[in-house]
């Protein structure tokens, strides 16, 4: 298997497990799939979530780690996701949610497993386009909180993707990033010279 899923920080996983064991947290989440899940539910496939904050004049992207996302599995499929966020005291549970990105993430991960090169899977959000991608980072042993999209890394847009960008089609960062930066208005994506 070419994907090297990094372990989530232990406090992030603990916060999700605590939320899953709390009837109040699950009920307040209002995710029908999670509420209706039969049998045990387990958090799996922790993925670091990075946000694309900007692109420098040299084309180097500026990203930051904003959380960890866990797919919540019931039986043979993911029924929801849970997110954690960093706080001054460590990692804290943020929310449960469901929607099209759950199945799309699973599909993109299955596609990535068939690739010959090893990657570290991450999620990369492009807020200016309301876009989420599976970011296949070329250094599988890297610290999941560090790094930026290198030109040879792959980005797999998740469905629903913005108009004109095909979901589930892997793109090299060097090919897709210029398209994204032209589509995002300067007020939504910061350009810096540093």
C-alpha positions as semicolon CSV with decimal commas, in nm:
position;residue;x (nm);y (nm);z (nm)
1;X;0,000;0,000;0,000
2;X;0,169;0,322;-0,110
3;X;-0,020;0,547;0,132
4;X;0,153;0,614;0,462
5;X;-0,125;0,755;0,683
6;X;0,045;0,948;0,963
7;X;-0,071;0,887;1,318
8;X;-0,285;1,166;1,458
9;X;-0,174;1,334;1,778
10;X;-0,298;1,118;2,067
11;X;-0,498;1,408;2,225
12;X;-0,681;1,462;1,893
13;X;-0,785;1,097;1,877
14;X;-0,884;1,097;2,245
15;X;-1,105;1,402;2,194
16;X;-1,289;1,229;1,906
17;X;-1,331;0,907;2,105
18;X;-1,469;1,108;2,398
19;X;-1,715;1,290;2,170
20;X;-1,826;0,961;2,013
21;X;-1,896;0,815;2,356
22;X;-2,101;1,119;2,458
23;X;-2,469;1,082;2,364
24;X;-2,506;1,460;2,398
25;X;-2,224;1,537;2,151
26;X;-2,357;1,287;1,896
27;X;-2,717;1,406;1,935
28;X;-2,621;1,774;1,904
29;X;-2,418;1,696;1,590
30;X;-2,744;1,635;1,404
31;X;-2,581;1,408;1,150
32;X;-2,851;1,157;1,055
33;X;-2,601;0,893;0,944
34;X;-2,416;0,907;1,274
35;X;-2,738;0,907;1,477
36;X;-2,873;0,611;1,280
37;X;-2,554;0,407;1,278
38;X;-2,610;0,046;1,378
39;X;-2,340;-0,105;1,595
40;X;-2,013;0,050;1,700
41;X;-1,863;0,351;1,525
42;X;-1,488;0,402;1,506
43;X;-1,264;0,690;1,398
44;X;-1,027;0,587;1,119
45;X;-0,793;0,733;0,858
46;X;-0,679;1,047;1,039
47;X;-0,584;1,311;0,784
48;X;-0,411;1,639;0,864
49;X;-0,612;1,932;0,725
50;X;-0,412;2,219;0,576
51;X;-0,545;2,546;0,438
52;X;-0,393;2,721;0,136
53;X;-0,326;3,073;0,259
54;X;-0,123;3,216;-0,022
55;X;0,128;3,189;-0,300
56;X;0,455;3,380;-0,307
57;X;0,610;3,544;-0,613
58;X;0,832;3,235;-0,646
59;X;0,525;3,011;-0,660
60;X;0,583;2,862;-0,315
61;X;0,254;2,805;-0,143
62;X;0,179;2,908;0,210
63;X;-0,023;2,652;0,402
64;X;-0,104;2,598;0,765
65;X;-0,228;2,299;0,961
66;X;-0,578;2,374;1,089
67;X;-0,685;2,037;1,225
68;X;-0,717;1,662;1,187
69;X;-1,012;1,492;1,021
70;X;-1,116;1,137;1,107
71;X;-1,357;0,933;0,898
72;X;-1,615;0,772;1,127
73;X;-1,680;0,417;1,018
74;X;-1,986;0,208;1,089
75;X;-1,966;-0,140;0,943
76;X;-1,805;-0,129;0,600
77;X;-1,842;0,241;0,522
78;X;-1,773;0,588;0,656
79;X;-2,094;0,751;0,776
80;X;-1,957;1,083;0,902
81;X;-1,638;1,267;0,987
82;X;-1,503;1,430;1,299
83;X;-1,266;1,725;1,312
84;X;-1,030;1,842;1,580
85;X;-0,862;2,180;1,609
86;X;-0,547;2,298;1,779
87;X;-0,592;2,501;2,097
88;X;-0,342;2,656;2,338
89;X;-0,388;2,345;2,554
90;X;-0,347;2,092;2,271
91;X;-0,601;1,931;2,040
92;X;-0,977;1,957;2,097
93;X;-1,280;1,802;1,931
94;X;-1,447;2,053;1,698
95;X;-1,744;1,892;1,522
96;X;-1,909;1,596;1,353
97;X;-2,039;1,635;1,000
98;X;-2,145;1,441;0,694
99;X;-2,199;1,518;0,328
100;X;-2,047;1,448;-0,013
101;X;-1,686;1,495;0,096
102;X;-1,702;1,179;0,309
103;X;-1,760;0,938;0,018
104;X;-1,540;1,149;-0,208
105;X;-1,250;1,126;0,039
106;X;-1,286;0,748;0,057
107;X;-1,292;0,724;-0,322
108;X;-0,983;0,944;-0,361
109;X;-0,795;0,740;-0,100
110;X;-0,879;0,417;-0,285
111;X;-0,751;0,575;-0,609
112;X;-0,430;0,685;-0,436
113;X;-0,365;0,336;-0,301
114;X;-0,333;0,215;-0,660
115;X;-0,052;0,460;-0,742
116;X;0,299;0,314;-0,768
117;X;0,472;0,589;-0,564
118;X;0,434;0,614;-0,185
119;X;0,260;0,927;-0,054
120;X;0,146;1,076;0,274
121;X;-0,225;1,165;0,240
122;X;-0,338;1,504;0,365
123;X;-0,633;1,729;0,297
124;X;-0,578;2,074;0,144
125;X;-0,857;2,328;0,159
126;X;-0,876;2,620;-0,085
127;X;-1,131;2,843;0,090
128;X;-1,148;3,101;-0,189
129;X;-1,290;2,836;-0,423
130;X;-1,483;2,632;-0,164
131;X;-1,258;2,346;-0,273
132;X;-1,115;2,050;-0,086
133;X;-0,845;1,824;-0,229
134;X;-0,668;1,510;-0,123
135;X;-0,307;1,625;-0,112
136;X;-0,065;1,341;-0,179
137;X;0,257;1,461;-0,021
138;X;0,571;1,315;-0,178
139;X;0,761;1,252;0,147
140;X;0,568;0,978;0,327
141;X;0,786;1,004;0,640
142;X;0,748;1,383;0,683
143;X;0,598;1,553;0,985
144;X;0,231;1,591;0,881
145;X;0,219;1,942;1,027
146;X;0,508;2,065;0,814
147;X;0,575;2,127;0,446
148;X;0,404;2,289;0,155
149;X;0,275;2,152;-0,175
150;X;0,576;2,074;-0,392
151;X;0,541;2,085;-0,770
152;X;0,556;1,706;-0,794
153;X;0,300;1,638;-0,521
154;X;-0,046;1,535;-0,639
155;X;-0,375;1,709;-0,567
156;X;-0,699;1,516;-0,619
157;X;-1,001;1,753;-0,613
158;X;-1,284;1,607;-0,410
159;X;-1,645;1,618;-0,528
160;X;-1,810;1,856;-0,549
161;X;-1,527;2,040;-0,723
162;X;-1,554;2,396;-0,855
163;X;-1,684;2,434;-1,212
164;X;-1,419;2,352;-1,471
165;X;-1,212;2,135;-1,234
166;X;-1,267;1,762;-1,263
167;X;-1,319;1,582;-0,934
168;X;-1,109;1,271;-0,871
169;X;-0,859;1,352;-1,144
170;X;-0,506;1,366;-0,997
171;X;-0,309;1,678;-1,091
172;X;0,052;1,764;-1,021
173;X;0,066;2,072;-0,797
174;X;0,272;2,249;-1,067
175;X;-0,020;2,204;-1,311
176;X;-0,318;2,275;-1,087
177;X;-0,187;2,551;-0,861
178;X;-0,155;2,814;-1,138
179;X;-0,515;2,744;-1,242
180;X;-0,636;2,781;-0,884
181;X;-0,449;3,105;-0,818
182;X;-0,592;3,263;-1,135
183;X;-0,945;3,167;-1,031
184;X;-0,922;3,301;-0,677
185;X;-0,953;3,676;-0,649
186;X;-0,657;3,852;-0,484
187;X;-0,871;3,946;-0,185
188;X;-0,940;3,579;-0,116
189;X;-0,587;3,445;-0,164
190;X;-0,299;3,646;-0,023
191;X;0,000;3,697;-0,249
192;X;0,325;3,775;-0,077
193;X;0,680;3,828;-0,193
194;X;0,833;3,650;0,107
